[in-house]
JSON list of C-alpha atoms in Angstrom, two decimals:
[
{"chain": "A", "resi": 1, "resn": "MET", "atom": "CA", "xyz": [-38.88, 52.72, -163.05]},
{"chain": "A", "resi": 2, "resn": "PRO", "atom": "CA", "xyz": [-37.58, 53.38, -166.57]},
{"chain": "A", "resi": 3, "resn": "LEU", "atom": "CA", "xyz": [-37.73, 50.66, -169.16]},
{"chain": "A", "resi": 4, "resn": "GLN", "atom": "CA", "xyz": [-34.88, 50.03, -171.52]},
{"chain": "A", "resi": 5, "resn": "ASN", "atom": "CA", "xyz": [-36.20, 50.65, -174.99]},
{"chain": "A", "resi": 6, "resn": "GLY", "atom": "CA", "xyz": [-33.52, 49.54, -177.41]},
{"chain": "A", "resi": 7, "resn": "ALA", "atom": "CA", "xyz": [-33.85, 50.86, -180.90]},
{"chain": "A", "resi": 8, "resn": "PRO", "atom": "CA", "xyz": [-34.10, 48.20, -183.57]},
{"chain": "A", "resi": 9, "resn": "TYR", "atom": "CA", "xyz": [-31.04, 47.67, -185.68]},
{"chain": "A", "resi": 10, "resn": "SER", "atom": "CA", "xyz": [-31.79, 47.89, -189.32]},
{"chain": "A", "resi": 11, "resn": "SER", "atom": "CA", "xyz": [-30.15, 49.12, -192.44]},
{"chain": "A", "resi": 12, "resn": "SER", "atom": "CA", "xyz": [-31.78, 50.59, -195.46]},
{"chain": "A", "resi": 13, "resn": "SER", "atom": "CA", "xyz": [-30.97, 49.45, -198.95]},
{"chain": "A", "resi": 14, "resn": "GLU", "atom": "CA", "xyz": [-31.63, 53.04, -200.06]},
{"chain": "A", "resi": 15, "resn": "ALA", "atom": "CA", "xyz": [-28.65, 54.37, -198.07]},
{"chain": "A", "resi": 16, "resn": "ALA", "atom": "CA", "xyz": [-25.38, 54.98, -199.80]},
{"chain": "A", "resi": 17, "resn": "SER", "atom": "CA", "xyz": [-22.39, 52.87, -198.98]},
{"chain": "A", "resi": 18, "resn": "SER", "atom": "CA", "xyz": [-19.18, 54.41, -197.69]},
{"chain": "A", "resi": 19, "resn": "SER", "atom": "CA", "xyz": [-17.97, 54.82, -201.27]},
{"chain": "A", "resi": 20, "resn": "GLY", "atom": "CA", "xyz": [-20.96, 57.02, -202.10]},
{"chain": "A", "resi": 21, "resn": "GLN", "atom": "CA", "xyz": [-22.49, 54.45, -204.39]},
{"chain": "A", "resi": 22, "resn": "PRO", "atom": "CA", "xyz": [-25.97, 53.04, -203.76]},
{"chain": "A", "resi": 23, "resn": "LYS", "atom": "CA", "xyz": [-26.03, 49.60, -202.19]},
{"chain": "A", "resi": 24, "resn": "LYS", "atom": "CA", "xyz": [-26.16, 46.71, -204.62]},
{"chain": "A", "resi": 25, "resn": "ARG", "atom": "CA", "xyz": [-28.64, 43.89, -204.33]},
{"chain": "A", "resi": 26, "resn": "ARG", "atom": "CA", "xyz": [-26.79, 40.68, -203.62]},
{"chain": "A", "resi": 27, "resn": "ALA", "atom": "CA", "xyz": [-27.75, 37.07, -203.92]},
{"chain": "A", "resi": 28, "resn": "GLY", "atom": "CA", "xyz": [-28.41, 35.62, -200.50]},
{"chain": "A", "resi": 29, "resn": "ARG", "atom": "CA", "xyz": [-29.37, 38.99, -199.02]},
{"chain": "A", "resi": 30, "resn": "PRO", "atom": "CA", "xyz": [-32.96, 39.49, -200.16]},
{"chain": "A", "resi": 31, "resn": "ARG", "atom": "CA", "xyz": [-34.56, 42.86, -199.48]},
{"chain": "A", "resi": 32, "resn": "ARG", "atom": "CA", "xyz": [-38.19, 43.49, -198.80]},
{"chain": "A", "resi": 33, "resn": "SER", "atom": "CA", "xyz": [-40.22, 45.29, -201.43]},
{"chain": "A", "resi": 34, "resn": "ASP", "atom": "CA", "xyz": [-40.30, 48.43, -199.25]},
{"chain": "A", "resi": 35, "resn": "GLY", "atom": "CA", "xyz": [-36.50, 48.61, -199.37]},
{"chain": "A", "resi": 36, "resn": "ARG", "atom": "CA", "xyz": [-35.89, 47.55, -195.77]},
{"chain": "A", "resi": 37, "resn": "ASP", "atom": "CA", "xyz": [-34.14, 44.38, -194.74]},
{"chain": "A", "resi": 38, "resn": "ASP", "atom": "CA", "xyz": [-35.41, 41.87, -192.21]},
{"chain": "A", "resi": 39, "resn": "THR", "atom": "CA", "xyz": [-33.47, 43.08, -189.15]},
{"chain": "A", "resi": 40, "resn": "ASP", "atom": "CA", "xyz": [-36.41, 44.84, -187.45]},
{"chain": "A", "resi": 41, "resn": "TYR", "atom": "CA", "xyz": [-38.00, 42.83, -184.63]},
{"chain": "A", "resi": 42, "resn": "ASN", "atom": "CA", "xyz": [-39.97, 45.50, -182.81]},
{"chain": "A", "resi": 43, "resn": "SER", "atom": "CA", "xyz": [-42.97, 45.65, -185.09]},
{"chain": "A", "resi": 44, "resn": "SER", "atom": "CA", "xyz": [-45.48, 43.15, -186.36]},
{"chain": "A", "resi": 45, "resn": "GLY", "atom": "CA", "xyz": [-49.20, 42.79, -186.85]},
{"chain": "A", "resi": 46, "resn": "ASP", "atom": "CA", "xyz": [-49.74, 41.14, -183.48]},
{"chain": "A", "resi": 47, "resn": "GLU", "atom": "CA", "xyz": [-49.25, 44.20, -181.26]},
{"chain": "A", "resi": 48, "resn": "LEU", "atom": "CA", "xyz": [-50.61, 43.99, -177.73]},
{"chain": "A", "resi": 49, "resn": "ASP", "atom": "CA", "xyz": [-52.68, 46.69, -176.06]},
{"chain": "A", "resi": 50, "resn": "ASP", "atom": "CA", "xyz": [-52.52, 47.72, -172.44]},
{"chain": "A", "resi": 51, "resn": "ASP", "atom": "CA", "xyz": [-56.18, 46.66, -172.35]},
{"chain": "A", "resi": 52, "resn": "ASP", "atom": "CA", "xyz": [-54.90, 43.07, -172.53]},
{"chain": "A", "resi": 53, "resn": "PHE", "atom": "CA", "xyz": [-53.55, 43.48, -168.98]},
{"chain": "A", "resi": 54, "resn": "ASP", "atom": "CA", "xyz": [-56.48, 45.39, -167.39]},
{"chain": "A", "resi": 55, "resn": "SER", "atom": "CA", "xyz": [-58.02, 42.30, -165.83]},
{"chain": "A", "resi": 56, "resn": "GLU", "atom": "CA", "xyz": [-54.72, 40.92, -164.54]},
{"chain": "A", "resi": 57, "resn": "PHE", "atom": "CA", "xyz": [-53.44, 44.29, -163.31]},
{"chain": "A", "resi": 58, "resn": "PRO", "atom": "CA", "xyz": [-56.38, 46.55, -162.43]},
{"chain": "A", "resi": 59, "resn": "PRO", "atom": "CA", "xyz": [-55.79, 50.00, -160.91]},
{"chain": "A", "resi": 60, "resn": "ILE", "atom": "CA", "xyz": [-53.93, 49.81, -157.60]},
{"chain": "A", "resi": 61, "resn": "ALA", "atom": "CA", "xyz": [-56.09, 50.21, -154.49]},
{"chain": "A", "resi": 62, "resn": "ASN", "atom": "CA", "xyz": [-53.52, 50.11, -151.66]},
{"chain": "A", "resi": 63, "resn": "GLU", "atom": "CA", "xyz": [-49.82, 50.10, -150.79]},
{"chain": "A", "resi": 64, "resn": "ASP", "atom": "CA", "xyz": [-49.63, 46.28, -150.52]},
{"chain": "A", "resi": 65, "resn": "GLN", "atom": "CA", "xyz": [-50.97, 45.89, -154.03]},
{"chain": "A", "resi": 66, "resn": "ARG", "atom": "CA", "xyz": [-48.50, 48.55, -155.23]},
{"chain": "A", "resi": 67, "resn": "ASN", "atom": "CA", "xyz": [-45.63, 46.60, -153.66]},
{"chain": "A", "resi": 68, "resn": "ASN", "atom": "CA", "xyz": [-46.82, 43.38, -155.34]},
{"chain": "A", "resi": 69, "resn": "TYR", "atom": "CA", "xyz": [-46.95, 45.13, -158.72]},
{"chain": "A", "resi": 70, "resn": "LYS", "atom": "CA", "xyz": [-43.48, 46.56, -158.13]},
{"chain": "A", "resi": 71, "resn": "GLN", "atom": "CA", "xyz": [-42.05, 43.11, -157.28]},
{"chain": "A", "resi": 72, "resn": "GLU", "atom": "CA", "xyz": [-43.57, 41.63, -160.43]},
{"chain": "A", "resi": 73, "resn": "PHE", "atom": "CA", "xyz": [-42.26, 44.56, -162.46]},
{"chain": "A", "resi": 74, "resn": "ASP", "atom": "CA", "xyz": [-38.73, 44.14, -161.08]},
{"chain": "A", "resi": 75, "resn": "ARG", "atom": "CA", "xyz": [-38.70, 40.39, -161.77]},
{"chain": "A", "resi": 76, "resn": "ASP", "atom": "CA", "xyz": [-40.07, 40.71, -165.31]},
{"chain": "A", "resi": 77, "resn": "HIS", "atom": "CA", "xyz": [-37.88, 43.72, -166.06]},
{"chain": "A", "resi": 78, "resn": "LEU", "atom": "CA", "xyz": [-34.75, 41.62, -165.51]},
{"chain": "A", "resi": 79, "resn": "GLU", "atom": "CA", "xyz": [-36.03, 39.00, -167.95]},
{"chain": "A", "resi": 80, "resn": "TYR", "atom": "CA", "xyz": [-36.99, 41.71, -170.45]},
{"chain": "A", "resi": 81, "resn": "LYS", "atom": "CA", "xyz": [-33.54, 43.35, -170.29]},
{"chain": "A", "resi": 82, "resn": "ASP", "atom": "CA", "xyz": [-31.80, 39.99, -170.83]},
{"chain": "A", "resi": 83, "resn": "LEU", "atom": "CA", "xyz": [-34.02, 39.10, -173.80]},
{"chain": "A", "resi": 84, "resn": "GLN", "atom": "CA", "xyz": [-33.69, 42.59, -175.28]},
{"chain": "A", "resi": 85, "resn": "ALA", "atom": "CA", "xyz": [-29.89, 42.43, -175.00]},
{"chain": "A", "resi": 86, "resn": "GLU", "atom": "CA", "xyz": [-29.81, 39.02, -176.69]},
{"chain": "A", "resi": 87, "resn": "LEU", "atom": "CA", "xyz": [-32.04, 40.16, -179.56]},
{"chain": "A", "resi": 88, "resn": "ASP", "atom": "CA", "xyz": [-30.12, 43.42, -179.93]},
{"chain": "A", "resi": 89, "resn": "ALA", "atom": "CA", "xyz": [-26.81, 41.53, -180.16]},
{"chain": "A", "resi": 90, "resn": "ILE", "atom": "CA", "xyz": [-28.13, 39.33, -182.96]},
{"chain": "A", "resi": 91, "resn": "ASN", "atom": "CA", "xyz": [-29.49, 42.32, -184.86]},
{"chain": "A", "resi": 92, "resn": "LYS", "atom": "CA", "xyz": [-26.30, 44.31, -184.33]},
{"chain": "A", "resi": 93, "resn": "ASP", "atom": "CA", "xyz": [-24.24, 41.41, -185.72]},
{"chain": "A", "resi": 94, "resn": "LEU", "atom": "CA", "xyz": [-26.51, 41.23, -188.75]},
{"chain": "A", "resi": 95, "resn": "SER", "atom": "CA", "xyz": [-26.29, 44.98, -189.29]},
{"chain": "A", "resi": 96, "resn": "ASN", "atom": "CA", "xyz": [-22.49, 44.95, -188.96]},
{"chain": "A", "resi": 97, "resn": "LEU", "atom": "CA", "xyz": [-22.23, 42.12, -191.49]},
{"chain": "A", "resi": 98, "resn": "ASP", "atom": "CA", "xyz": [-24.53, 44.01, -193.83]},
{"chain": "A", "resi": 99, "resn": "ARG", "atom": "CA", "xyz": [-22.18, 47.02, -193.68]},
{"chain": "A", "resi": 100, "resn": "GLU", "atom": "CA", "xyz": [-19.14, 44.77, -194.10]},
{"chain": "A", "resi": 101, "resn": "LEU", "atom": "CA", "xyz": [-20.64, 43.18, -197.22]},
{"chain": "A", "resi": 102, "resn": "ASP", "atom": "CA", "xyz": [-21.10, 46.63, -198.74]},
{"chain": "A", "resi": 103, "resn": "GLU", "atom": "CA", "xyz": [-17.39, 47.32, -198.33]},
{"chain": "A", "resi": 104, "resn": "LEU", "atom": "CA", "xyz": [-16.02, 43.98, -199.57]},
{"chain": "A", "resi": 105, "resn": "GLN", "atom": "CA", "xyz": [-15.39, 43.00, -203.16]},
{"chain": "A", "resi": 106, "resn": "GLU", "atom": "CA", "xyz": [-18.27, 40.80, -204.28]},
{"chain": "A", "resi": 107, "resn": "GLY", "atom": "CA", "xyz": [-17.10, 37.24, -204.87]},
{"chain": "A", "resi": 108, "resn": "SER", "atom": "CA", "xyz": [-13.89, 37.58, -202.82]},
{"chain": "A", "resi": 109, "resn": "PRO", "atom": "CA", "xyz": [-13.15, 34.94, -200.15]},
{"chain": "A", "resi": 110, "resn": "GLN", "atom": "CA", "xyz": [-13.76, 37.53, -197.39]},
{"chain": "A", "resi": 111, "resn": "TYR", "atom": "CA", "xyz": [-17.06, 38.50, -198.99]},
{"chain": "A", "resi": 112, "resn": "LEU", "atom": "CA", "xyz": [-18.17, 34.88, -199.26]},
{"chain": "A", "resi": 113, "resn": "ASP", "atom": "CA", "xyz": [-17.25, 34.23, -195.61]},
{"chain": "A", "resi": 114, "resn": "ALA", "atom": "CA", "xyz": [-19.18, 37.32, -194.48]},
{"chain": "A", "resi": 115, "resn": "LEU", "atom": "CA", "xyz": [-22.14, 36.35, -196.67]},
{"chain": "A", "resi": 116, "resn": "ASP", "atom": "CA", "xyz": [-22.16, 32.87, -195.16]},
{"chain": "A", "resi": 117, "resn": "GLU", "atom": "CA", "xyz": [-22.18, 34.34, -191.64]},
{"chain": "A", "resi": 118, "resn": "TYR", "atom": "CA", "xyz": [-24.90, 36.85, -192.66]},
{"chain": "A", "resi": 119, "resn": "ASN", "atom": "CA", "xyz": [-27.11, 34.01, -193.92]},
{"chain": "A", "resi": 120, "resn": "LYS", "atom": "CA", "xyz": [-26.51, 31.96, -190.75]},
{"chain": "A", "resi": 121, "resn": "ILE", "atom": "CA", "xyz": [-27.63, 34.87, -188.57]},
{"chain": "A", "resi": 122, "resn": "ARG", "atom": "CA", "xyz": [-30.63, 35.47, -190.82]},
{"chain": "A", "resi": 123, "resn": "ASP", "atom": "CA", "xyz": [-31.56, 31.81, -190.37]},
{"chain": "A", "resi": 124, "resn": "VAL", "atom": "CA", "xyz": [-31.26, 32.23, -186.58]},
{"chain": "A", "resi": 125, "resn": "LYS", "atom": "CA", "xyz": [-33.76, 35.09, -186.80]},
{"chain": "A", "resi": 126, "resn": "LYS", "atom": "CA", "xyz": [-36.19, 32.83, -188.63]},
{"chain": "A", "resi": 127, "resn": "SER", "atom": "CA", "xyz": [-35.87, 30.05, -186.04]},
{"chain": "A", "resi": 128, "resn": "ALA", "atom": "CA", "xyz": [-38.70, 29.15, -183.67]},
{"chain": "A", "resi": 129, "resn": "ASP", "atom": "CA", "xyz": [-36.47, 29.89, -180.69]},
{"chain": "A", "resi": 130, "resn": "TYR", "atom": "CA", "xyz": [-35.69, 33.43, -181.85]},
{"chain": "A", "resi": 131, "resn": "GLN", "atom": "CA", "xyz": [-39.33, 34.10, -182.73]},
{"chain": "A", "resi": 132, "resn": "ALA", "atom": "CA", "xyz": [-40.46, 32.87, -179.30]},
{"chain": "A", "resi": 133, "resn": "LYS", "atom": "CA", "xyz": [-37.93, 35.15, -177.59]},
{"chain": "A", "resi": 134, "resn": "ARG", "atom": "CA", "xyz": [-39.01, 38.06, -179.77]},
{"chain": "A", "resi": 135, "resn": "HIS", "atom": "CA", "xyz": [-42.65, 37.46, -178.92]},
{"chain": "A", "resi": 136, "resn": "ARG", "atom": "CA", "xyz": [-41.87, 37.11, -175.20]},
{"chain": "A", "resi": 137, "resn": "CYS", "atom": "CA", "xyz": [-39.88, 40.34, -175.28]},
{"chain": "A", "resi": 138, "resn": "LYS", "atom": "CA", "xyz": [-42.79, 42.20, -176.86]},
{"chain": "A", "resi": 139, "resn": "TYR", "atom": "CA", "xyz": [-45.22, 40.70, -174.36]},
{"chain": "A", "resi": 140, "resn": "LEU", "atom": "CA", "xyz": [-43.02, 41.73, -171.42]},
{"chain": "A", "resi": 141, "resn": "LYS", "atom": "CA", "xyz": [-42.56, 45.23, -172.80]},
{"chain": "A", "resi": 142, "resn": "HIS", "atom": "CA", "xyz": [-46.33, 45.77, -172.94]},
{"chain": "A", "resi": 143, "resn": "LYS", "atom": "CA", "xyz": [-46.86, 44.17, -169.54]},
{"chain": "A", "resi": 144, "resn": "LEU", "atom": "CA", "xyz": [-44.16, 46.31, -167.95]},
{"chain": "A", "resi": 145, "resn": "ASN", "atom": "CA", "xyz": [-45.57, 49.46, -169.53]},
{"chain": "A", "resi": 146, "resn": "HIS", "atom": "CA", "xyz": [-49.00, 48.62, -168.14]},
{"chain": "A", "resi": 147, "resn": "ILE", "atom": "CA", "xyz": [-47.70, 47.91, -164.63]},
{"chain": "A", "resi": 148, "resn": "LYS", "atom": "CA", "xyz": [-45.63, 51.09, -164.74]},
{"chain": "A", "resi": 149, "resn": "LYS", "atom": "CA", "xyz": [-48.74, 53.07, -165.68]},
{"chain": "A", "resi": 150, "resn": "MET", "atom": "CA", "xyz": [-50.77, 51.51, -162.84]},
{"chain": "A", "resi": 151, "resn": "VAL", "atom": "CA", "xyz": [-48.05, 52.37, -160.31]},
{"chain": "A", "resi": 152, "resn": "SER", "atom": "CA", "xyz": [-47.68, 55.88, -161.68]},
{"chain": "A", "resi": 153, "resn": "ASP", "atom": "CA", "xyz": [-51.46, 56.46, -161.59]},
{"chain": "A", "resi": 154, "resn": "TYR", "atom": "CA", "xyz": [-51.59, 55.22, -157.99]},
{"chain": "A", "resi": 155, "resn": "ASP", "atom": "CA", "xyz": [-48.66, 57.44, -156.96]},
{"chain": "A", "resi": 156, "resn": "ARG", "atom": "CA", "xyz": [-50.36, 60.49, -158.50]},
{"chain": "A", "resi": 157, "resn": "ARG", "atom": "CA", "xyz": [-53.58, 59.75, -156.58]},
{"chain": "A", "resi": 158, "resn": "ALA", "atom": "CA", "xyz": [-51.78, 59.14, -153.26]}
]
C-alpha cells in the first residue's frame, strides 16, 4: 500500500539562472531571509505524530479489524492523492513562473504579465481554502502512514 509522496516544488534564490547570473530580487516576489521562497507546503511547526492516531487506530487484533483499516486507508488515500495533486499543480505553476521571470527582461510587458500571475498564485497559497487543503493533506498523510504501519505490523505477526 504505497503512499504517493510528492516532493515539494520550490526554487532557491541562491541558484543561478540559465544565463549563469545569480537571481535578482524583484519587487512583488519577496524571498524569505533564509533564501528560500514560499512554495514549500510540506513543512511547518504543527507536525503531527503517529501517536496522535494511537487511540483511534490501535494495533490490529484480527482480520476483520485489518479489513476495516484497509477500507479506511483506501478511502482516505484517494482523497489524499487528489489533494496532493491539486497542491502540487499550484506549486508547479508558481515554480514555472519563477523560472520564467528569471528569463524575461524586467519591466517588459511579458515580465509584468508573468509577475501578475505569480502574485495571483502566491495569493491563492495564502488563502484560507489553500491552507485548509494543505492542513488536510498533512493530516491524511500522517493518518495513512499510521494505518499502513498498523497493517504492516499485523501482517508481520500473522
